[in-house]
Amino acid sequence: MTDIIKLLPDHVANQIAAGEVVQRPASVVKELMENAIDAGATTVKLIVKDGGKALIQVVDDGMGMSETDARLSFERHATSKISSAQDLFNLHTKGFRGEALASIAAIAHVDMQTRTETNEVGVHIKIEGSKIVSQEVVATPQGTSISVKNLFFNIPARRNFLKSNQVELRHITDEFHRVALVHPNIEFHFYNNGSEIFNLPKGKPRQRIAHIFGSRMENRLVPVSEETEVVKISGFICKPEFAKKSRGEQFFFANDRFIKSPYLHHAVVAAFEGLIKPDTYPGYFIYLEVDPSSIDINIHPTKTEVKFDDENTLYAILRSTIKHSLGQFNVAPVLDFDHNPNLDTPYAYKEKGAILPKVTVDATFNPFQERERKSGGGFQRTSSKGWENLYEGLDQEVDTDNFSSVAIESDSDAQGTLYDDGVGEHMATTFQLRRKFVVSTVKSGMLVIHQNRAHERILFEKFLGEITVKEGVSQQLLFPLELTFNPQELGILREIKDSLTNIGFAFESLEEETVKLTGVPLMVPESGIGTVLDRLIADYAEGFNEGTVSQAEVLAKVLSKNLAVKTGELLDQESQLALVNNLFACKEPTLSPFQKLTYTIISEGDIDKKFS
């Protein structure tokens, strides 16, 4: 029997490894930016085109590489970060596996220029699919510039699975945030299709958060600080009243590295228990410093999944630290059972002195003296004269000829109301059950409609038609309304501005962090415009990541979800009838936009079985 096991060529092994390391353009951004930080850069520039599909370029002013190091950096398991297995337990750098550049070069066109401080000229290397096309000397500034073009050019199946440019750009922006937030001492620049998105100067962590998420974020932050033998905790949490429905502002960093930890996230949510609504999530930016030997980050090539030696202790410390910060800065109510509230001085009387109370005495009061009753007090005895008038006319005979004019409910009418399938138009045909269902009668039995899901279906088809046909009606505001958003939220608003205009929103301007509205759709209350747009942006970002067919469909879904009648709202008779009629006028009345049942029919036979 011949031997069948053989060693794979390097370019094939690199393509296999690239499947784990490079999942989408954002993965390339993460690896290249982390390499720039490990190189000691003070300024990092990120340049992206077409959502990273056409170009991803990272330019830094770090230490650079020599000609030999530049050539060797594209080999598998070649790294300057570690030299032995023992170094895995004392990591202080972002990368250490030596797989990133080799994986990227295997599935893209890579162009690298680099120079060290001691060399007068640098080296320029071009690689296409793990094959070195050229290597030459070039004049370049100190540092490294790596350009990655035509990602997945030799793996068309992977390229076809990439999302739209807007979705890929959103993932790249998330990775940029994760790197920039943990390194406020480094200057970052982010360019997309020739326009600058972020220009982050050096500063403190609080300033970096405000530069990324907008100036209004600075007033929402509450500092968190605790140092123990196990962990050192620092960072910020957002005040409970600013909790959002999305998970966009939750960041954990362990030893200057972004991590994902559902267990620690639960500790934060537990600390906010009773202060936020059940379906909302608090924002936080928490930095953890632990002993490198007590954390294992070599679980997955992305290095976001980690394991701690003592997670239970870390959970308890983190939860108590956040609770302490909420109480210390008067964000959470504090109960003091030993405190007597009767001893508190009201603010209005704080500066006033004590005044001797005055007692007034009526010296002429005589308890034995009879006083006249006032006409307005107590019960008064009325005269009984004229009581005979109450019984006038009783002795008259009843006119039997005009008896038909007297309205008397007949048995047949009562039976018709209970058992007739068709109810008259003048009578109520619906009623609301527990402010959740609308119940009506049909020929086959009883119709039960879920009011929230039914209204979602009605609004979904209405908005979808308005976005497509551009027939939305706008309600003009008396004064323009100004709202503030962070750059990422403004990007989403610019992306969906045309669709929102078709629905009825009228924008005067979309400037930096400020949006001016002059009109809104008829069904959006003026007092809730800010809340609706916040939810719209958050839900749209999550919904579009799911790969839904079109932007119009996602936007119609999000608007219908936020503007539909909620469970618990009281509907009058007219609204109930309108809900039933509008639902069955829809093209697909059976299911909501989120593929949930909108109504059910309980047949007469099922009702009979209950009584058998």
Coordinates of C-alpha atoms in Angstrom, one line a residue:
M1 CA 0.0 0.0 0.0
T2 CA 1.4 3.4 -1.0
D3 CA 1.7 6.3 1.5
I4 CA -1.3 8.6 1.3
I5 CA -0.4 11.3 3.9
K6 CA 1.6 14.2 2.5
L7 CA 2.6 17.6 3.7
L8 CA 0.5 20.5 2.4
P9 CA 2.3 23.3 0.5
D10 CA 2.8 26.5 2.3
H11 CA 0.4 28.6 0.2
V12 CA -2.4 26.0 0.8
A13 CA -1.7 25.9 4.6
N14 CA -1.8 29.7 4.6
Q15 CA -5.2 29.8 2.9
I16 CA -6.6 27.3 5.4
A17 CA -5.3 29.3 8.4
A18 CA -6.7 32.5 6.8
G19 CA -10.2 31.1 7.3
E20 CA -9.9 31.5 11.0
V21 CA -7.7 34.7 11.2
V22 CA -9.4 36.7 8.4
Q23 CA -13.1 36.4 8.5
R24 CA -14.0 39.8 6.9
P25 CA -12.2 43.1 6.2
A26 CA -12.6 44.2 9.9
S27 CA -10.3 41.3 10.8
V28 CA -7.5 42.7 8.6
V29 CA -8.0 46.1 10.2
K30 CA -7.7 44.6 13.7
E31 CA -4.5 42.7 12.9
L32 CA -2.7 45.6 11.1
M33 CA -3.6 48.2 13.8
E34 CA -2.5 45.9 16.6
N35 CA 0.8 45.4 14.8
A36 CA 1.2 49.2 14.5
I37 CA 0.7 49.6 18.2
D38 CA 3.1 46.8 19.1
A39 CA 5.7 48.6 16.9
G40 CA 5.5 51.6 19.3
A41 CA 3.6 54.0 16.9
T42 CA 2.4 57.4 18.2
T43 CA 0.2 58.1 15.1
V44 CA -1.8 55.5 13.2
K45 CA -3.8 56.2 10.0
L46 CA -6.5 53.8 8.7
I47 CA -7.6 54.2 5.1
V48 CA -10.5 52.2 3.7
K49 CA -12.3 52.0 0.3
D50 CA -15.5 50.2 -0.5
G51 CA -16.0 48.8 2.9
G52 CA -12.4 47.3 2.9
K53 CA -13.1 45.1 -0.1
A54 CA -11.0 47.3 -2.5
L55 CA -8.4 48.7 0.0
I56 CA -7.3 48.6 3.6
Q57 CA -4.2 50.6 4.4
V58 CA -2.6 51.2 7.8
V59 CA 0.2 53.7 8.1
D60 CA 2.2 54.1 11.4
D61 CA 5.3 55.9 12.6
G62 CA 6.7 52.9 14.7
M63 CA 10.1 51.4 14.7
G64 CA 9.8 49.8 11.2
M65 CA 11.5 46.6 10.0
S66 CA 14.7 45.8 8.3
E67 CA 14.9 44.1 4.9
T68 CA 15.3 40.6 6.5
D69 CA 12.5 41.1 9.0
A70 CA 10.1 42.5 6.3
R71 CA 10.6 39.4 4.2
L72 CA 10.4 37.0 7.2
S73 CA 7.2 38.6 8.6
F74 CA 5.1 37.0 5.9
E75 CA 6.1 33.5 6.9
R76 CA 3.9 31.4 9.1
H77 CA 4.6 31.4 12.8
A78 CA 7.3 34.1 12.4
T79 CA 7.0 36.7 15.2
S80 CA 9.1 39.0 17.3
K81 CA 6.7 38.9 20.2
I82 CA 7.6 35.6 21.9
S83 CA 10.5 33.2 21.7
S84 CA 9.4 30.3 24.0
A85 CA 6.3 28.6 25.3
Q86 CA 6.9 30.3 28.7
D87 CA 6.3 33.7 27.1
L88 CA 2.6 32.8 26.6
F89 CA 2.1 33.3 30.3
N90 CA 3.6 36.7 30.3
L91 CA 2.2 38.5 27.3
H92 CA 2.4 42.3 27.0
T93 CA 1.8 42.6 23.2
K94 CA -1.3 42.4 21.0
G95 CA 0.0 39.7 18.7
F96 CA 2.1 36.6 19.4
R97 CA 0.9 33.8 17.0
G98 CA 2.8 34.9 13.9
E99 CA -0.1 34.0 11.6
A100 CA -1.8 37.4 10.7
L101 CA 0.4 38.7 7.9
A102 CA 0.9 35.2 6.4
S103 CA -2.9 34.6 6.3
I104 CA -3.6 38.1 4.9
A105 CA -1.0 37.7 2.1
A106 CA -2.5 34.3 1.2
I107 CA -5.9 35.7 0.2
A108 CA -5.1 39.3 -0.9
H109 CA -2.7 41.6 -2.8
V110 CA -0.3 43.1 -0.1
D111 CA 2.0 46.0 -0.6
M112 CA 4.3 46.9 2.3
Q113 CA 6.8 49.8 2.7
T114 CA 8.9 49.9 5.8
R115 CA 12.0 51.6 7.2
T116 CA 13.8 51.6 10.5
E117 CA 15.3 54.7 12.2
T118 CA 18.9 53.6 11.5
N119 CA 18.5 52.9 7.8
E120 CA 18.5 55.6 5.2
V121 CA 16.2 53.8 2.8
G122 CA 13.5 51.2 3.3
V123 CA 12.2 48.1 1.6
H124 CA 9.1 47.7 -0.7
I125 CA 7.6 44.3 -1.0
K126 CA 4.6 43.2 -3.1
I127 CA 2.9 39.8 -2.5
E128 CA -0.1 38.3 -4.3
G129 CA -1.6 35.1 -2.9
S130 CA 1.5 34.1 -0.8
K131 CA 3.8 34.7 -3.9
I132 CA 6.4 37.5 -3.7
V133 CA 6.0 39.5 -6.9
S134 CA 8.8 42.1 -6.2
Q135 CA 11.1 43.4 -3.5
E136 CA 13.0 46.6 -4.0
V137 CA 14.6 49.5 -2.2
V138 CA 12.4 52.6 -1.7
A139 CA 12.6 56.0 0.0
T140 CA 9.9 56.0 2.7
P141 CA 9.5 57.7 6.1
Q142 CA 10.2 55.8 9.3
G143 CA 7.6 53.3 10.2
T144 CA 5.4 50.9 8.2
S145 CA 2.7 51.2 5.6
I146 CA 0.8 48.1 4.6
S147 CA -1.9 48.1 1.9
V148 CA -4.2 45.2 1.5
K149 CA -6.1 45.2 -1.8
N150 CA -8.7 42.9 -3.4
L151 CA -9.5 40.8 -0.3
F152 CA -10.4 37.2 -1.0
F153 CA -9.5 37.6 -4.7
N154 CA -8.5 33.9 -5.0
I155 CA -11.4 32.6 -2.8
P156 CA -14.6 33.9 -4.7
A157 CA -16.9 31.9 -2.4
R158 CA -15.7 33.8 0.7
R159 CA -15.9 37.1 -1.2
N160 CA -19.5 36.5 -2.2
F161 CA -20.5 36.0 1.4
L162 CA -19.3 39.5 2.4
K163 CA -22.1 42.0 3.2
S164 CA -22.7 45.3 1.6
N165 CA -20.1 48.1 1.9
Q166 CA -22.1 49.9 4.6
V167 CA -22.3 46.8 6.8
E168 CA -18.6 46.0 6.3
L169 CA -17.7 49.6 7.1
R170 CA -19.7 49.3 10.3
H171 CA -17.7 46.3 11.4
I172 CA -14.5 48.1 10.6
T173 CA -15.6 51.1 12.6
D174 CA -16.3 48.7 15.6
E175 CA -12.8 47.3 15.4
F176 CA -11.4 50.9 15.1
H177 CA -13.3 51.9 18.3
R178 CA -12.0 48.9 20.2
V179 CA -8.4 49.7 19.4
A180 CA -8.7 53.5 19.8
L181 CA -10.5 53.3 23.2
V182 CA -7.8 51.4 24.9
H183 CA -4.9 53.6 23.6
P184 CA -5.8 57.2 24.3
N185 CA -2.1 58.1 24.3
I186 CA -1.9 57.4 20.5
E187 CA -3.3 59.6 17.8
F188 CA -5.6 57.9 15.3
H189 CA -7.0 58.9 11.9
F190 CA -9.7 57.1 10.0
Y191 CA -10.5 57.8 6.3
N192 CA -13.2 56.2 4.2
N193 CA -13.5 56.7 0.4
G194 CA -11.4 59.9 0.7
S195 CA -13.4 61.5 3.6
E196 CA -12.2 61.8 7.2
I197 CA -14.5 59.9 9.7
F198 CA -12.4 60.2 12.8
N199 CA -9.6 62.4 13.9
L200 CA -8.7 61.4 17.5
P201 CA -5.9 63.4 19.2
K202 CA -4.0 62.2 22.2
G203 CA -5.7 62.7 25.5
K204 CA -7.2 61.0 28.5
P205 CA -9.7 58.0 28.4
R206 CA -12.7 60.2 29.1
Q207 CA -11.7 62.6 26.3
R208 CA -11.2 59.7 23.9
I209 CA -14.7 58.4 24.7
A210 CA -16.2 61.8 24.1
H211 CA -14.3 62.2 20.7
I212 CA -15.6 58.8 19.5
F213 CA -19.2 58.8 20.8
G214 CA -19.9 62.6 20.8
S215 CA -19.6 65.4 23.3
R216 CA -22.9 64.6 25.0
M217 CA -21.4 61.2 26.2
E218 CA -19.0 63.0 28.6
N219 CA -21.9 64.1 30.8
R220 CA -23.3 60.6 31.0
L221 CA -20.2 58.9 32.4
V222 CA -19.7 57.9 36.0
P223 CA -16.1 56.9 36.9
V224 CA -15.3 53.5 38.2
S225 CA -12.1 52.7 40.2
E226 CA -11.0 49.8 42.4
E227 CA -7.7 48.1 43.1
T228 CA -7.3 44.7 44.8
E229 CA -4.8 42.0 44.9
V230 CA -6.7 40.1 42.2
V231 CA -7.6 42.9 39.7
K232 CA -7.3 46.6 39.1
I233 CA -10.5 48.1 37.7
S234 CA -10.8 51.5 36.1
G235 CA -13.0 53.1 33.5
F236 CA -16.5 54.5 33.2
I237 CA -20.2 53.4 33.3
C238 CA -23.1 55.3 31.8
K239 CA -25.9 56.6 34.0
P240 CA -28.9 54.4 34.2
E241 CA -31.3 56.8 32.5
F242 CA -29.1 56.5 29.3
A243 CA -29.4 52.7 29.0
K244 CA -30.2 51.7 25.4
K245 CA -31.9 48.8 23.7
S246 CA -28.8 48.0 21.7
R247 CA -25.5 46.6 22.9
G248 CA -23.4 49.2 21.0
E249 CA -21.6 50.8 24.0
Q250 CA -20.4 47.9 26.1
F251 CA -16.6 47.5 26.2
F252 CA -14.4 45.3 28.3
F253 CA -10.6 45.6 28.1
A254 CA -8.2 43.2 29.9
N255 CA -4.5 44.2 29.9
D256 CA -5.1 46.7 27.1
R257 CA -6.9 44.2 24.9
F258 CA -10.6 44.2 23.9
I259 CA -12.4 41.0 25.2
K260 CA -15.9 39.6 25.1
S261 CA -17.1 38.1 28.4
P262 CA -20.8 37.3 28.8
Y263 CA -20.1 36.3 32.4
L264 CA -18.6 39.8 33.3
H265 CA -21.3 41.5 31.3
H266 CA -23.8 39.8 33.6
A267 CA -22.0 41.2 36.6
V268 CA -22.5 44.7 35.2
V269 CA -26.1 44.2 34.5
A270 CA -26.6 42.7 38.0
A271 CA -25.2 45.9 39.5
F272 CA -27.7 48.0 37.6
E273 CA -30.6 45.8 38.8
G274 CA -33.7 47.8 39.6
L275 CA -32.2 51.0 38.0
I276 CA -32.8 50.2 34.3
K277 CA -35.7 48.5 32.3
P278 CA -35.4 44.8 31.7
D279 CA -35.0 45.2 27.9
T280 CA -32.3 47.8 28.0
Y281 CA -28.5 47.5 28.5
P282 CA -26.2 49.9 30.3
G283 CA -23.2 51.4 28.6
Y284 CA -19.7 50.8 30.1
F285 CA -16.1 51.2 29.3
I286 CA -14.2 49.1 31.9
Y287 CA -10.5 48.4 31.9
L288 CA -9.2 45.4 33.8
E289 CA -5.5 44.8 34.8
V290 CA -4.7 41.3 36.0
D291 CA -1.6 39.2 36.3
P292 CA -0.7 38.0 32.8
S293 CA -0.2 34.5 34.2
S294 CA -3.8 34.4 35.4
I295 CA -5.4 35.0 32.0
D296 CA -5.4 32.8 28.9
I297 CA -5.9 34.6 25.6
N298 CA -4.6 31.8 23.4
I299 CA -8.1 30.3 22.8
H300 CA -9.0 31.7 19.4
P301 CA -7.0 33.5 16.7
T302 CA -9.2 36.6 17.2
K303 CA -8.0 36.8 20.9
T304 CA -11.3 38.2 22.0
E305 CA -12.3 35.1 24.0
V306 CA -10.3 34.8 27.2
K307 CA -10.3 32.6 30.3
F308 CA -9.6 33.9 33.8
D309 CA -8.2 31.7 36.7
D310 CA -10.8 32.9 39.2
E311 CA -13.8 34.3 37.4
N312 CA -16.1 34.1 40.5
T313 CA -13.9 36.4 42.5
L314 CA -13.6 38.8 39.5
Y315 CA -17.4 38.8 39.1
A316 CA -18.0 39.7 42.7
I317 CA -15.4 42.5 42.7
L318 CA -16.7 44.0 39.5
R319 CA -20.3 43.9 40.6
S320 CA -19.6 45.5 44.0
T321 CA -17.3 48.2 42.4
I322 CA -20.0 49.3 40.0
K323 CA -22.6 49.4 42.8
H324 CA -20.2 51.5 44.9
S325 CA -19.7 54.0 42.1
L326 CA -23.5 54.3 41.5
G327 CA -24.0 55.0 45.1
Q328 CA -21.0 57.2 45.6
F329 CA -22.0 59.6 42.8
N330 CA -25.7 59.6 43.9
V331 CA -26.8 57.7 40.8
A332 CA -28.4 55.0 42.8
P333 CA -30.7 55.6 45.8
V334 CA -29.1 54.8 49.2
L335 CA -31.2 53.4 52.1
D336 CA -30.1 54.3 55.6
F337 CA -32.5 52.6 58.1
D338 CA -30.8 54.4 61.1
H339 CA -31.6 57.8 59.7
N340 CA -34.7 59.6 60.9
P341 CA -36.2 61.6 58.0
N342 CA -38.2 63.8 60.5
L343 CA -35.0 65.5 61.5
D344 CA -34.2 66.7 57.9
T345 CA -34.5 70.4 57.4
P346 CA -36.4 71.4 54.2
Y347 CA -34.3 73.5 51.7
A348 CA -36.7 76.4 52.0
Y349 CA -36.1 76.6 55.8
K350 CA -32.4 75.9 55.8
E351 CA -31.3 79.5 56.3
K352 CA -34.3 80.6 58.5
G353 CA -34.0 80.8 62.3
A354 CA -36.3 79.2 64.8
I355 CA -39.6 81.0 65.5
L356 CA -41.7 80.6 68.7
P357 CA -45.1 79.2 67.7
K358 CA -48.1 81.4 68.5
V359 CA -51.3 80.1 70.0
T360 CA -54.6 82.1 69.5
V361 CA -57.5 81.7 72.1
D362 CA -61.1 82.7 71.6
A363 CA -61.9 84.3 75.0
T364 CA -65.6 84.7 74.2
F365 CA -66.2 81.0 73.6
N366 CA -68.9 79.4 75.8
P367 CA -69.6 75.7 75.3
F368 CA -73.0 76.0 77.1
Q369 CA -74.3 78.7 74.9
E370 CA -76.6 77.6 72.1
R371 CA -75.7 78.8 68.7
E372 CA -77.8 79.0 65.5
R373 CA -77.1 76.3 63.0
K374 CA -75.7 77.4 59.6
S375 CA -77.9 76.7 56.6
G376 CA -75.1 74.8 54.9
G377 CA -74.2 72.3 57.6
G378 CA -75.7 68.9 58.5
F379 CA -79.0 67.5 57.5
Q380 CA -82.1 69.6 57.5
R381 CA -85.7 68.5 58.2
T382 CA -87.8 69.3 55.2
S383 CA -91.6 69.9 55.2
S384 CA -93.7 66.8 54.5
K385 CA -96.5 68.9 52.9
G386 CA -97.4 67.9 49.3
W387 CA -96.5 64.3 49.6
E388 CA -99.8 63.4 47.8
N389 CA -98.3 64.8 44.6
L390 CA -96.0 61.8 44.3
Y391 CA -98.9 59.5 43.6
E392 CA -100.9 61.7 41.1
G393 CA -102.1 59.9 38.0
L394 CA -101.9 56.4 39.5
D395 CA -105.7 56.1 39.5
Q396 CA -105.9 56.7 35.8
E397 CA -106.6 53.7 33.5
V398 CA -103.9 52.5 31.2
D399 CA -104.6 53.2 27.4
T400 CA -104.3 49.8 25.8
D401 CA -104.7 51.2 22.4
N402 CA -101.3 53.0 22.6
F403 CA -99.6 50.1 24.3
S404 CA -97.4 49.5 21.2
S405 CA -95.5 52.7 21.9
V406 CA -94.0 51.2 25.0
A407 CA -90.5 49.7 24.3
I408 CA -90.1 46.2 25.8
E409 CA -87.2 43.9 25.2
S410 CA -88.4 40.7 23.7
D411 CA -87.0 37.2 24.1
S412 CA -86.2 36.9 20.4
D413 CA -84.1 40.1 20.5
A414 CA -82.1 38.9 23.4
Q415 CA -81.5 35.5 21.7
G416 CA -80.5 37.2 18.5
T417 CA -77.8 39.3 20.3
L418 CA -76.3 36.2 21.9
Y419 CA -76.5 33.7 19.1
D420 CA -76.6 35.5 15.8
D421 CA -73.3 35.4 13.8
G422 CA -73.9 38.8 12.1
V423 CA -74.1 41.6 14.5
G424 CA -75.8 44.9 13.5
E425 CA -73.7 47.8 12.5
H426 CA -75.1 49.9 15.3
M427 CA -73.8 47.5 17.9
A428 CA -70.2 46.9 19.1
T429 CA -68.5 44.0 17.2
T430 CA -65.2 44.0 19.1
F431 CA -63.8 44.3 22.6
Q432 CA -60.3 44.5 24.1
L433 CA -59.1 41.6 26.3
R434 CA -56.5 42.5 29.0
R435 CA -55.2 45.4 26.8
K436 CA -53.4 42.8 24.7
F437 CA -55.9 41.2 22.3
V438 CA -58.8 42.5 20.2
V439 CA -61.6 40.0 20.1
S440 CA -64.3 39.9 17.4
T441 CA -66.8 37.5 16.0
V442 CA -66.8 35.7 12.6
K443 CA -69.1 33.1 11.0
S444 CA -66.8 30.3 12.0
G445 CA -66.3 31.3 15.6
M446 CA -64.3 33.9 17.5
L447 CA -61.4 36.0 16.2
V448 CA -58.5 36.9 18.6
I449 CA -56.0 39.4 17.3
H450 CA -52.7 40.3 18.9
Q451 CA -52.9 44.1 18.8
N452 CA -49.1 44.8 18.8
R453 CA -48.2 42.3 16.1
A454 CA -51.2 43.2 14.0
H455 CA -50.4 46.9 14.1
E456 CA -46.7 46.1 13.2
R457 CA -48.0 44.3 10.0
I458 CA -50.2 47.3 9.1
L459 CA -47.5 49.9 9.6
F460 CA -44.9 47.7 7.9
E461 CA -46.8 47.5 4.6
K462 CA -47.7 51.2 4.9
F463 CA -44.1 52.4 5.4
L464 CA -42.8 50.0 2.8
G465 CA -45.2 51.5 0.3
E466 CA -44.3 55.0 1.2
I467 CA -40.6 54.4 1.0
T468 CA -41.0 52.8 -2.5
V469 CA -43.6 55.2 -3.9
K470 CA -42.4 58.3 -2.0
E471 CA -45.9 59.3 -0.8
G472 CA -45.2 60.0 2.9
V473 CA -47.1 62.9 4.6
S474 CA -45.0 65.2 6.8
Q475 CA -46.2 67.3 9.7
Q476 CA -44.3 70.5 9.8
L477 CA -42.9 71.7 13.2
L478 CA -43.4 75.2 14.4
F479 CA -39.8 75.5 15.5
P480 CA -36.9 73.3 14.1
L481 CA -35.9 70.5 16.5
E482 CA -32.2 70.1 17.2
L483 CA -30.9 66.6 18.2
T484 CA -27.3 65.5 18.9
F485 CA -25.8 62.2 17.7
N486 CA -22.3 60.7 17.7
P487 CA -20.4 60.3 14.4
Q488 CA -21.4 56.6 13.9
E489 CA -25.1 57.4 14.5
L490 CA -24.9 60.4 12.0
G491 CA -23.4 58.0 9.5
I492 CA -26.4 55.7 9.8
L493 CA -28.8 58.7 9.5
R494 CA -27.1 59.9 6.3
E495 CA -27.3 56.4 4.9
I496 CA -31.1 56.2 5.4
K497 CA -31.9 59.9 5.0
D498 CA -33.6 59.5 1.6
S499 CA -35.9 56.7 2.9
L500 CA -36.8 58.7 6.0
T501 CA -37.6 61.7 3.8
N502 CA -40.0 59.5 1.8
I503 CA -41.8 58.5 5.0
G504 CA -42.3 62.1 6.2
F505 CA -39.1 63.2 8.1
A506 CA -37.9 66.6 6.9
F507 CA -34.2 67.4 7.6
E508 CA -32.9 71.0 7.5
S509 CA -29.3 70.0 8.1
L510 CA -27.1 67.1 9.3
E511 CA -24.0 68.8 10.7
E512 CA -21.4 67.5 13.0
E513 CA -23.2 65.9 16.0
T514 CA -26.3 68.0 15.3
V515 CA -29.4 67.2 13.3
K516 CA -32.1 69.8 12.6
L517 CA -35.6 68.5 11.9
T518 CA -38.4 70.6 10.4
G519 CA -41.0 67.9 9.9
V520 CA -42.0 64.4 11.1
P521 CA -44.5 61.8 10.0
L522 CA -48.1 62.3 11.2
M523 CA -48.0 59.3 13.6
V524 CA -44.8 60.3 15.4
P525 CA -45.4 62.6 18.4
E526 CA -43.2 65.6 18.7
S527 CA -42.2 64.8 22.2
G528 CA -41.0 61.3 21.2
I529 CA -39.0 62.2 18.1
G530 CA -35.6 61.8 19.9
T531 CA -36.5 58.4 21.4
V532 CA -37.9 57.2 18.1
L533 CA -34.7 58.2 16.2
D534 CA -32.5 56.6 18.9
R535 CA -34.3 53.3 18.7
L536 CA -34.4 53.6 14.9
I537 CA -30.7 53.9 14.6
A538 CA -30.0 51.1 17.1
D539 CA -32.5 48.7 15.6
Y540 CA -31.5 49.5 12.1
A541 CA -27.8 48.8 12.8
E542 CA -28.7 45.4 14.3
G543 CA -31.3 44.5 11.7
F544 CA -29.1 45.4 8.7
N545 CA -26.4 43.1 10.0
E546 CA -28.7 40.2 9.7
G547 CA -28.5 40.4 5.9
T548 CA -32.1 41.4 5.2
V549 CA -33.0 41.8 1.6
S550 CA -33.2 45.6 1.2
Q551 CA -32.7 48.8 3.2
A552 CA -36.4 49.8 2.6
E553 CA -37.5 46.5 4.2
V554 CA -35.3 46.9 7.2
L555 CA -36.3 50.5 7.7
A556 CA -40.0 49.6 7.4
K557 CA -39.5 46.8 10.0
V558 CA -37.7 49.1 12.5
L559 CA -40.3 51.9 12.2
S560 CA -43.3 49.5 12.5
K561 CA -41.7 47.9 15.6
N562 CA -41.1 51.3 17.3
L563 CA -44.4 53.0 16.4
A564 CA -46.9 50.1 16.7
V565 CA -49.4 50.0 19.5
K566 CA -47.8 48.3 22.5
T567 CA -49.3 45.6 24.8
G568 CA -51.0 47.4 27.6
E569 CA -52.4 50.3 25.7
L570 CA -56.1 50.9 25.9
L571 CA -57.9 51.1 22.5
D572 CA -61.3 52.7 22.0
Q573 CA -64.1 51.1 20.0
E574 CA -63.2 53.0 16.8
S575 CA -59.5 52.0 17.0
Q576 CA -60.4 48.4 17.6
L577 CA -62.6 48.3 14.5
A578 CA -59.9 50.1 12.4
L579 CA -57.3 47.6 13.6
V580 CA -59.4 44.7 12.4
N581 CA -60.3 46.2 9.1
N582 CA -56.8 47.4 8.3
L583 CA -55.2 44.1 9.2
F584 CA -57.3 42.1 6.7
A585 CA -56.7 44.7 4.1
C586 CA -53.0 43.8 4.2
K587 CA -51.3 41.6 1.7
E588 CA -50.1 39.2 4.4
P589 CA -52.3 39.6 7.4
T590 CA -51.4 36.2 9.0
L591 CA -47.8 37.1 10.1
S592 CA -46.1 40.1 11.5
P593 CA -43.0 41.5 9.8
F594 CA -41.0 39.4 12.3
Q595 CA -42.8 36.2 11.2
K596 CA -45.0 35.9 14.3
L597 CA -48.7 35.0 14.3
T598 CA -51.0 38.0 14.3
Y599 CA -54.3 36.4 14.9
T600 CA -56.1 33.1 15.6
I601 CA -59.6 31.8 15.1
I602 CA -61.3 29.7 17.8
S603 CA -64.0 27.7 16.1
E604 CA -67.5 27.2 17.5
G605 CA -66.7 23.5 17.7
D606 CA -63.7 24.2 20.0
I607 CA -65.9 26.3 22.2
D608 CA -68.5 23.5 22.4
K609 CA -65.9 21.0 23.4
K610 CA -65.1 23.2 26.5
F611 CA -68.7 22.7 27.7
S612 CA -69.0 19.0 26.9

